[in-house]
Amino acid sequence: QITLKESGPTLVKPTQTLTLTCSFSGFALSTSGVGVGWIRQPPGKALEWLALIYWNDDKRYSPFLKSRLTITKDTSKNQVVLTMTNMDPVDTATYYCGGVIITTTFDYWGQGTLVTVSS
Amino acid sequence: QSALTQPRSVSGSPGQSVTISCTGTSSDVGAYNYVSWYQQHPGKAPKLMIYDVSLRPSGVPDRFSGSKSGNTASLTISGLQAEDEADYYCCSYAGGYTSWVFGGGTKLTVL
């Protein structure tokens, strides 16, 4: 059974750095073709892709947020970590991690975690 | 802003068919056969319904179908059921380091 779960702070202050962890099971990030990424969704708004890391450590970032994002993986712990610097209230959103596992797109998703940016 | 354009809302009666469009560019939808569609119920995570333009993951009813022509992809839901009422998002691979782009979402109402 494949599962992903996001964890991290629910509240961050403006200018702070957000660190989110995606813990997963049921697949290995060392398997060829597999990737884990992050997608966010502001309240009442659309999905926005943020970043993706592949089994071979190939990293992709949204060009709109690239300067603020870093994605890393710890294959031994089955975790992927996303950091986003200089948080702003407009970054308030539910942050999802998603796996590119069976298909060519995000086929498995975590439940999401709501992050609020406020002083 | 969203890179792919979807209608904000569509509606249909039970048993009818509806089609949701997703318009991109020659750099994303038109360039790759990696268009996917997601269904999202309120308060829930998105669920993959279609990938690679027209393929269905295991467990997705064959009432859901996908297609693409040029820079526009489409999701068709036939035999509408009450539980199909949800938000639907398209997503396309865009190559290089841009990688993935989502649409703005379409709210489907089953009348």
PDB file of C-alpha atoms in Angstrom:
ATOM      1  CA  GLN A   1       0.000   0.000   0.000  1.00  0.00           C
ATOM      2  CA  ILE A   2       1.405   3.346  -1.076  1.00  0.00           C
ATOM      3  CA  THR A   3       0.997   6.251   1.317  1.00  0.00           C
ATOM      4  CA  LEU A   4       2.418   9.747   1.608  1.00  0.00           C
ATOM      5  CA  LYS A   5       2.019  12.131   4.512  1.00  0.00           C
ATOM      6  CA  GLU A   6       3.064  15.733   4.952  1.00  0.00           C
ATOM      7  CA  SER A   7       4.305  17.188   8.204  1.00  0.00           C
ATOM      8  CA  GLY A   8       5.531  20.575   9.316  1.00  0.00           C
ATOM      9  CA  PRO A   9       4.428  23.760  11.053  1.00  0.00           C
ATOM     10  CA  THR A  10       0.861  24.968  10.697  1.00  0.00           C
ATOM     11  CA  LEU A  11       1.810  28.590  11.338  1.00  0.00           C
ATOM     12  CA  VAL A  12       4.872  30.527  10.212  1.00  0.00           C
ATOM     13  CA  LYS A  13       5.662  34.218  10.448  1.00  0.00           C
ATOM     14  CA  PRO A  14       6.396  36.426   7.456  1.00  0.00           C
ATOM     15  CA  THR A  15      10.042  36.283   6.319  1.00  0.00           C
ATOM     16  CA  GLN A  16      10.565  32.931   8.050  1.00  0.00           C
ATOM     17  CA  THR A  17      11.642  29.753   6.256  1.00  0.00           C
ATOM     18  CA  LEU A  18       9.126  26.916   5.922  1.00  0.00           C
ATOM     19  CA  THR A  19      10.344  23.335   6.128  1.00  0.00           C
ATOM     20  CA  LEU A  20       7.948  20.551   5.155  1.00  0.00           C
ATOM     21  CA  THR A  21       8.601  16.833   5.245  1.00  0.00           C
ATOM     22  CA  CYS A  22       6.906  14.195   3.110  1.00  0.00           C
ATOM     23  CA  SER A  23       7.148  10.735   4.662  1.00  0.00           C
ATOM     24  CA  PHE A  24       6.175   7.892   2.384  1.00  0.00           C
ATOM     25  CA  SER A  25       5.842   4.122   2.331  1.00  0.00           C
ATOM     26  CA  GLY A  26       5.031   1.405  -0.168  1.00  0.00           C
ATOM     27  CA  PHE A  27       7.589   2.431  -2.756  1.00  0.00           C
ATOM     28  CA  ALA A  28      11.273   3.276  -2.993  1.00  0.00           C
ATOM     29  CA  LEU A  29      12.602   6.617  -4.200  1.00  0.00           C
ATOM     30  CA  SER A  30      15.622   4.707  -5.450  1.00  0.00           C
ATOM     31  CA  THR A  31      13.514   2.979  -8.134  1.00  0.00           C
ATOM     32  CA  SER A  32      14.122   4.206 -11.679  1.00  0.00           C
ATOM     33  CA  GLY A  33      11.476   6.674 -12.860  1.00  0.00           C
ATOM     34  CA  VAL A  34      10.044   7.438  -9.434  1.00  0.00           C
ATOM     35  CA  GLY A  35       9.735  10.980  -8.142  1.00  0.00           C
ATOM     36  CA  VAL A  36       8.182  12.878  -5.236  1.00  0.00           C
ATOM     37  CA  GLY A  37       7.037  16.454  -5.529  1.00  0.00           C
ATOM     38  CA  TRP A  38       5.142  19.256  -3.857  1.00  0.00           C
ATOM     39  CA  ILE A  39       1.978  21.009  -4.944  1.00  0.00           C
ATOM     40  CA  ARG A  40       0.140  23.731  -3.052  1.00  0.00           C
ATOM     41  CA  GLN A  41      -3.379  25.136  -3.072  1.00  0.00           C
ATOM     42  CA  PRO A  42      -4.310  28.477  -1.512  1.00  0.00           C
ATOM     43  CA  PRO A  43      -7.759  28.465   0.103  1.00  0.00           C
ATOM     44  CA  GLY A  44     -10.417  28.451  -2.609  1.00  0.00           C
ATOM     45  CA  LYS A  45      -7.849  28.592  -5.388  1.00  0.00           C
ATOM     46  CA  ALA A  46      -6.165  26.314  -7.919  1.00  0.00           C
ATOM     47  CA  LEU A  47      -3.381  23.802  -7.571  1.00  0.00           C
ATOM     48  CA  GLU A  48       0.158  25.058  -8.151  1.00  0.00           C
ATOM     49  CA  TRP A  49       3.139  22.783  -8.764  1.00  0.00           C
ATOM     50  CA  LEU A  50       6.203  23.717  -6.730  1.00  0.00           C
ATOM     51  CA  ALA A  51       9.005  21.183  -7.023  1.00  0.00           C
ATOM     52  CA  LEU A  52       9.859  17.588  -7.855  1.00  0.00           C
ATOM     53  CA  ILE A  53      12.821  15.334  -7.120  1.00  0.00           C
ATOM     54  CA  TYR A  54      13.497  12.132  -9.025  1.00  0.00           C
ATOM     55  CA  TRP A  55      15.115   8.868  -8.034  1.00  0.00           C
ATOM     56  CA  ASN A  56      18.405   9.997  -9.608  1.00  0.00           C
ATOM     57  CA  ASP A  57      18.424  13.263  -7.612  1.00  0.00           C
ATOM     58  CA  ASP A  58      17.286  15.275 -10.651  1.00  0.00           C
ATOM     59  CA  LYS A  59      15.483  18.298  -9.218  1.00  0.00           C
ATOM     60  CA  ARG A  60      12.875  20.492 -10.894  1.00  0.00           C
ATOM     61  CA  TYR A  61      11.409  23.739  -9.604  1.00  0.00           C
ATOM     62  CA  SER A  62       8.605  26.071 -10.545  1.00  0.00           C
ATOM     63  CA  PRO A  63      10.272  28.945 -12.400  1.00  0.00           C
ATOM     64  CA  PHE A  64       8.090  31.383 -10.447  1.00  0.00           C
ATOM     65  CA  LEU A  65       9.414  30.214  -7.069  1.00  0.00           C
ATOM     66  CA  LYS A  66      12.752  28.655  -7.917  1.00  0.00           C
ATOM     67  CA  SER A  67      14.807  31.199  -5.986  1.00  0.00           C
ATOM     68  CA  ARG A  68      12.942  30.360  -2.775  1.00  0.00           C
ATOM     69  CA  LEU A  69      12.689  26.576  -2.985  1.00  0.00           C
ATOM     70  CA  THR A  70      14.966  23.677  -2.162  1.00  0.00           C
ATOM     71  CA  ILE A  71      13.945  20.033  -2.407  1.00  0.00           C
ATOM     72  CA  THR A  72      15.996  17.161  -1.016  1.00  0.00           C
ATOM     73  CA  LYS A  73      15.521  13.466  -0.406  1.00  0.00           C
ATOM     74  CA  ASP A  74      16.638  10.993   2.208  1.00  0.00           C
ATOM     75  CA  THR A  75      16.173   7.622   0.587  1.00  0.00           C
ATOM     76  CA  SER A  76      17.101   5.705   3.730  1.00  0.00           C
ATOM     77  CA  LYS A  77      14.381   7.471   5.720  1.00  0.00           C
ATOM     78  CA  ASN A  78      11.811   7.470   2.889  1.00  0.00           C
ATOM     79  CA  GLN A  79      11.459  11.224   3.187  1.00  0.00           C
ATOM     80  CA  VAL A  80      11.482  14.256   0.924  1.00  0.00           C
ATOM     81  CA  VAL A  81      11.967  17.715   2.396  1.00  0.00           C
ATOM     82  CA  LEU A  82      10.901  21.035   0.888  1.00  0.00           C
ATOM     83  CA  THR A  83      12.172  24.348   2.191  1.00  0.00           C
ATOM     84  CA  MET A  84      10.674  27.667   1.137  1.00  0.00           C
ATOM     85  CA  THR A  85      12.373  30.857   2.228  1.00  0.00           C
ATOM     86  CA  ASN A  86      11.010  34.329   2.904  1.00  0.00           C
ATOM     87  CA  MET A  87       7.442  33.247   3.550  1.00  0.00           C
ATOM     88  CA  ASP A  88       4.654  35.756   2.887  1.00  0.00           C
ATOM     89  CA  PRO A  89       0.938  35.738   3.719  1.00  0.00           C
ATOM     90  CA  VAL A  90       0.211  34.937   0.045  1.00  0.00           C
ATOM     91  CA  ASP A  91       1.986  31.622   0.617  1.00  0.00           C
ATOM     92  CA  THR A  92      -0.829  30.533   2.914  1.00  0.00           C
ATOM     93  CA  ALA A  93      -2.039  27.277   1.390  1.00  0.00           C
ATOM     94  CA  THR A  94      -2.536  23.573   1.777  1.00  0.00           C
ATOM     95  CA  TYR A  95       0.719  21.929   0.784  1.00  0.00           C
ATOM     96  CA  TYR A  96       0.518  18.454  -0.744  1.00  0.00           C
ATOM     97  CA  CYS A  97       3.241  15.993  -1.531  1.00  0.00           C
ATOM     98  CA  GLY A  98       2.643  13.771  -4.506  1.00  0.00           C
ATOM     99  CA  GLY A  99       4.361  10.715  -5.889  1.00  0.00           C
ATOM    100  CA  VAL A 100       5.164   9.979  -9.515  1.00  0.00           C
ATOM    101  CA  ILE A 101       5.213   6.249  -8.984  1.00  0.00           C
ATOM    102  CA  ILE A 102       3.138   4.075 -11.315  1.00  0.00           C
ATOM    103  CA  THR A 103       2.315   6.557 -14.061  1.00  0.00           C
ATOM    104  CA  THR A 104       4.032   9.581 -15.546  1.00  0.00           C
ATOM    105  CA  THR A 105       2.337  12.088 -13.267  1.00  0.00           C
ATOM    106  CA  PHE A 106       1.331  12.608  -9.635  1.00  0.00           C
ATOM    107  CA  ASP A 107      -0.611   9.397  -9.064  1.00  0.00           C
ATOM    108  CA  TYR A 108      -0.496   9.255  -5.281  1.00  0.00           C
ATOM    109  CA  TRP A 109      -1.079  12.212  -2.966  1.00  0.00           C
ATOM    110  CA  GLY A 110      -0.771  12.923   0.695  1.00  0.00           C
ATOM    111  CA  GLN A 111      -3.686  14.343   2.656  1.00  0.00           C
ATOM    112  CA  GLY A 112      -2.160  17.820   2.607  1.00  0.00           C
ATOM    113  CA  THR A 113      -1.145  20.169   5.393  1.00  0.00           C
ATOM    114  CA  LEU A 114      -2.464  23.707   5.821  1.00  0.00           C
ATOM    115  CA  VAL A 115       0.248  26.281   6.389  1.00  0.00           C
ATOM    116  CA  THR A 116      -0.794  29.756   7.461  1.00  0.00           C
ATOM    117  CA  VAL A 117       1.590  32.684   7.170  1.00  0.00           C
ATOM    118  CA  SER A 118       0.760  35.367   9.676  1.00  0.00           C
ATOM    119  CA  SER A 119       2.457  37.516  12.237  1.00  0.00           C
TER     120      SER A 119
ATOM    121  CA  GLN B   1      -1.249  32.547 -12.261  1.00  0.00           C
ATOM    122  CA  SER B   2      -2.486  29.282 -13.841  1.00  0.00           C
ATOM    123  CA  ALA B   3      -0.758  28.321 -17.058  1.00  0.00           C
ATOM    124  CA  LEU B   4      -3.579  26.206 -18.474  1.00  0.00           C
ATOM    125  CA  THR B   5      -7.022  27.647 -19.151  1.00  0.00           C
ATOM    126  CA  GLN B   6     -10.155  25.834 -18.014  1.00  0.00           C
ATOM    127  CA  PRO B   7     -13.777  26.970 -17.841  1.00  0.00           C
ATOM    128  CA  ARG B   8     -14.643  28.031 -14.313  1.00  0.00           C
ATOM    129  CA  SER B   9     -17.753  25.895 -14.195  1.00  0.00           C
ATOM    130  CA  VAL B  10     -19.761  23.323 -16.114  1.00  0.00           C
ATOM    131  CA  SER B  11     -22.965  21.539 -15.259  1.00  0.00           C
ATOM    132  CA  GLY B  12     -25.074  18.623 -16.357  1.00  0.00           C
ATOM    133  CA  SER B  13     -27.959  16.450 -15.274  1.00  0.00           C
ATOM    134  CA  PRO B  14     -27.590  12.880 -14.070  1.00  0.00           C
ATOM    135  CA  GLY B  15     -27.036  10.543 -16.987  1.00  0.00           C
ATOM    136  CA  GLN B  16     -25.834  13.282 -19.312  1.00  0.00           C
ATOM    137  CA  SER B  17     -22.321  13.868 -20.581  1.00  0.00           C
ATOM    138  CA  VAL B  18     -20.123  16.878 -19.966  1.00  0.00           C
ATOM    139  CA  THR B  19     -16.789  17.905 -21.422  1.00  0.00           C
ATOM    140  CA  ILE B  20     -14.208  20.075 -19.713  1.00  0.00           C
ATOM    141  CA  SER B  21     -11.572  21.765 -21.853  1.00  0.00           C
ATOM    142  CA  CYS B  22      -8.000  22.618 -20.952  1.00  0.00           C
ATOM    143  CA  THR B  23      -6.145  24.992 -23.238  1.00  0.00           C
ATOM    144  CA  GLY B  24      -2.409  25.392 -23.109  1.00  0.00           C
ATOM    145  CA  THR B  25       0.293  26.224 -25.600  1.00  0.00           C
ATOM    146  CA  SER B  26       2.646  24.536 -28.009  1.00  0.00           C
ATOM    147  CA  SER B  27       5.143  24.365 -25.128  1.00  0.00           C
ATOM    148  CA  ASP B  28       3.019  22.226 -22.842  1.00  0.00           C
ATOM    149  CA  VAL B  29      -0.276  20.587 -23.897  1.00  0.00           C
ATOM    150  CA  GLY B  30       0.601  20.751 -27.571  1.00  0.00           C
ATOM    151  CA  ALA B  31       4.130  19.477 -27.123  1.00  0.00           C
ATOM    152  CA  TYR B  32       3.695  16.409 -24.943  1.00  0.00           C
ATOM    153  CA  ASN B  33       1.203  13.589 -24.494  1.00  0.00           C
ATOM    154  CA  TYR B  34       1.510  13.978 -20.736  1.00  0.00           C
ATOM    155  CA  VAL B  35      -1.801  15.604 -19.892  1.00  0.00           C
ATOM    156  CA  SER B  36      -3.506  14.414 -16.724  1.00  0.00           C
ATOM    157  CA  TRP B  37      -6.791  15.174 -14.998  1.00  0.00           C
ATOM    158  CA  TYR B  38      -7.567  15.284 -11.297  1.00  0.00           C
ATOM    159  CA  GLN B  39     -10.836  15.181  -9.389  1.00  0.00           C
ATOM    160  CA  GLN B  40     -11.000  16.997  -6.069  1.00  0.00           C
ATOM    161  CA  HIS B  41     -13.876  16.881  -3.629  1.00  0.00           C
ATOM    162  CA  PRO B  42     -14.103  19.613  -0.971  1.00  0.00           C
ATOM    163  CA  GLY B  43     -11.524  19.192   1.743  1.00  0.00           C
ATOM    164  CA  LYS B  44      -9.917  16.224   0.020  1.00  0.00           C
ATOM    165  CA  ALA B  45      -6.682  15.620  -1.846  1.00  0.00           C
ATOM    166  CA  PRO B  46      -6.811  15.482  -5.636  1.00  0.00           C
ATOM    167  CA  LYS B  47      -7.361  12.074  -7.226  1.00  0.00           C
ATOM    168  CA  LEU B  48      -5.825  11.101 -10.540  1.00  0.00           C
ATOM    169  CA  MET B  49      -8.530  10.284 -13.101  1.00  0.00           C
ATOM    170  CA  ILE B  50      -6.695  10.395 -16.449  1.00  0.00           C
ATOM    171  CA  TYR B  51      -3.007  10.375 -17.364  1.00  0.00           C
ATOM    172  CA  ASP B  52      -1.044  10.465 -20.614  1.00  0.00           C
ATOM    173  CA  VAL B  53      -4.015  12.236 -22.266  1.00  0.00           C
ATOM    174  CA  SER B  54      -6.402   9.269 -22.311  1.00  0.00           C
ATOM    175  CA  LEU B  55      -5.297   6.498 -19.940  1.00  0.00           C
ATOM    176  CA  ARG B  56      -7.240   5.610 -16.817  1.00  0.00           C
ATOM    177  CA  PRO B  57      -5.580   4.431 -13.627  1.00  0.00           C
ATOM    178  CA  SER B  58      -6.870   1.240 -12.133  1.00  0.00           C
ATOM    179  CA  GLY B  59     -10.209   1.752 -10.435  1.00  0.00           C
ATOM    180  CA  VAL B  60     -11.330   4.817 -12.380  1.00  0.00           C
ATOM    181  CA  PRO B  61     -14.679   4.182 -14.134  1.00  0.00           C
ATOM    182  CA  ASP B  62     -14.671   4.098 -17.922  1.00  0.00           C
ATOM    183  CA  ARG B  63     -17.222   6.914 -17.821  1.00  0.00           C
ATOM    184  CA  PHE B  64     -14.180   9.154 -17.634  1.00  0.00           C
ATOM    185  CA  SER B  65     -12.266   9.665 -20.861  1.00  0.00           C
ATOM    186  CA  GLY B  66      -9.629  12.050 -22.115  1.00  0.00           C
ATOM    187  CA  SER B  67      -8.486  13.367 -25.450  1.00  0.00           C
ATOM    188  CA  LYS B  68      -6.306  16.040 -26.983  1.00  0.00           C
ATOM    189  CA  SER B  69      -6.282  18.107 -30.145  1.00  0.00           C
ATOM    190  CA  GLY B  70      -3.494  20.567 -30.716  1.00  0.00           C
ATOM    191  CA  ASN B  71      -3.042  22.745 -27.654  1.00  0.00           C
ATOM    192  CA  THR B  72      -6.355  21.750 -26.067  1.00  0.00           C
ATOM    193  CA  ALA B  73      -7.066  18.690 -23.967  1.00  0.00           C
ATOM    194  CA  SER B  74     -10.514  17.552 -22.902  1.00  0.00           C
ATOM    195  CA  LEU B  75     -12.043  15.457 -20.164  1.00  0.00           C
ATOM    196  CA  THR B  76     -15.416  13.892 -20.897  1.00  0.00           C
ATOM    197  CA  ILE B  77     -17.595  12.402 -18.200  1.00  0.00           C
ATOM    198  CA  SER B  78     -20.481  10.358 -19.504  1.00  0.00           C
ATOM    199  CA  GLY B  79     -23.446   9.040 -17.547  1.00  0.00           C
ATOM    200  CA  LEU B  80     -23.068  11.775 -14.938  1.00  0.00           C
ATOM    201  CA  GLN B  81     -23.604  10.712 -11.357  1.00  0.00           C
ATOM    202  CA  ALA B  82     -24.129  12.802  -8.253  1.00  0.00           C
ATOM    203  CA  GLU B  83     -20.728  11.791  -6.879  1.00  0.00           C
ATOM    204  CA  ASP B  84     -19.020  13.281  -9.930  1.00  0.00           C
ATOM    205  CA  GLU B  85     -19.757  16.750  -8.559  1.00  0.00           C
ATOM    206  CA  ALA B  86     -16.314  18.093  -7.733  1.00  0.00           C
ATOM    207  CA  ASP B  87     -13.535  20.354  -8.948  1.00  0.00           C
ATOM    208  CA  TYR B  88     -11.481  19.077 -11.869  1.00  0.00           C
ATOM    209  CA  TYR B  89      -7.945  20.148 -12.705  1.00  0.00           C
ATOM    210  CA  CYS B  90      -5.881  19.459 -15.769  1.00  0.00           C
ATOM    211  CA  CYS B  91      -2.121  19.215 -15.617  1.00  0.00           C
ATOM    212  CA  SER B  92       0.496  19.073 -18.338  1.00  0.00           C
ATOM    213  CA  TYR B  93       4.171  18.356 -18.534  1.00  0.00           C
ATOM    214  CA  ALA B  94       5.918  21.423 -19.895  1.00  0.00           C
ATOM    215  CA  GLY B  95       9.410  20.137 -20.389  1.00  0.00           C
ATOM    216  CA  GLY B  96      12.755  21.293 -19.129  1.00  0.00           C
ATOM    217  CA  TYR B  97      12.839  22.784 -15.685  1.00  0.00           C
ATOM    218  CA  THR B  98       9.291  24.166 -15.860  1.00  0.00           C
ATOM    219  CA  SER B  99       8.154  20.567 -15.740  1.00  0.00           C
ATOM    220  CA  TRP B 100       4.535  20.720 -14.593  1.00  0.00           C
ATOM    221  CA  VAL B 101       1.699  23.202 -14.988  1.00  0.00           C
ATOM    222  CA  PHE B 102      -1.860  23.012 -13.684  1.00  0.00           C
ATOM    223  CA  GLY B 103      -5.062  24.509 -14.953  1.00  0.00           C
ATOM    224  CA  GLY B 104      -7.215  26.911 -12.989  1.00  0.00           C
ATOM    225  CA  GLY B 105      -9.796  24.259 -12.188  1.00  0.00           C
ATOM    226  CA  THR B 106     -13.399  23.663 -13.227  1.00  0.00           C
ATOM    227  CA  LYS B 107     -16.291  23.205 -10.847  1.00  0.00           C
ATOM    228  CA  LEU B 108     -18.664  20.508 -12.061  1.00  0.00           C
ATOM    229  CA  THR B 109     -22.202  20.752 -10.795  1.00  0.00           C
ATOM    230  CA  VAL B 110     -24.569  17.817 -11.215  1.00  0.00           C
ATOM    231  CA  LEU B 111     -28.025  19.350 -11.419  1.00  0.00           C
TER     232      LEU B 111
END
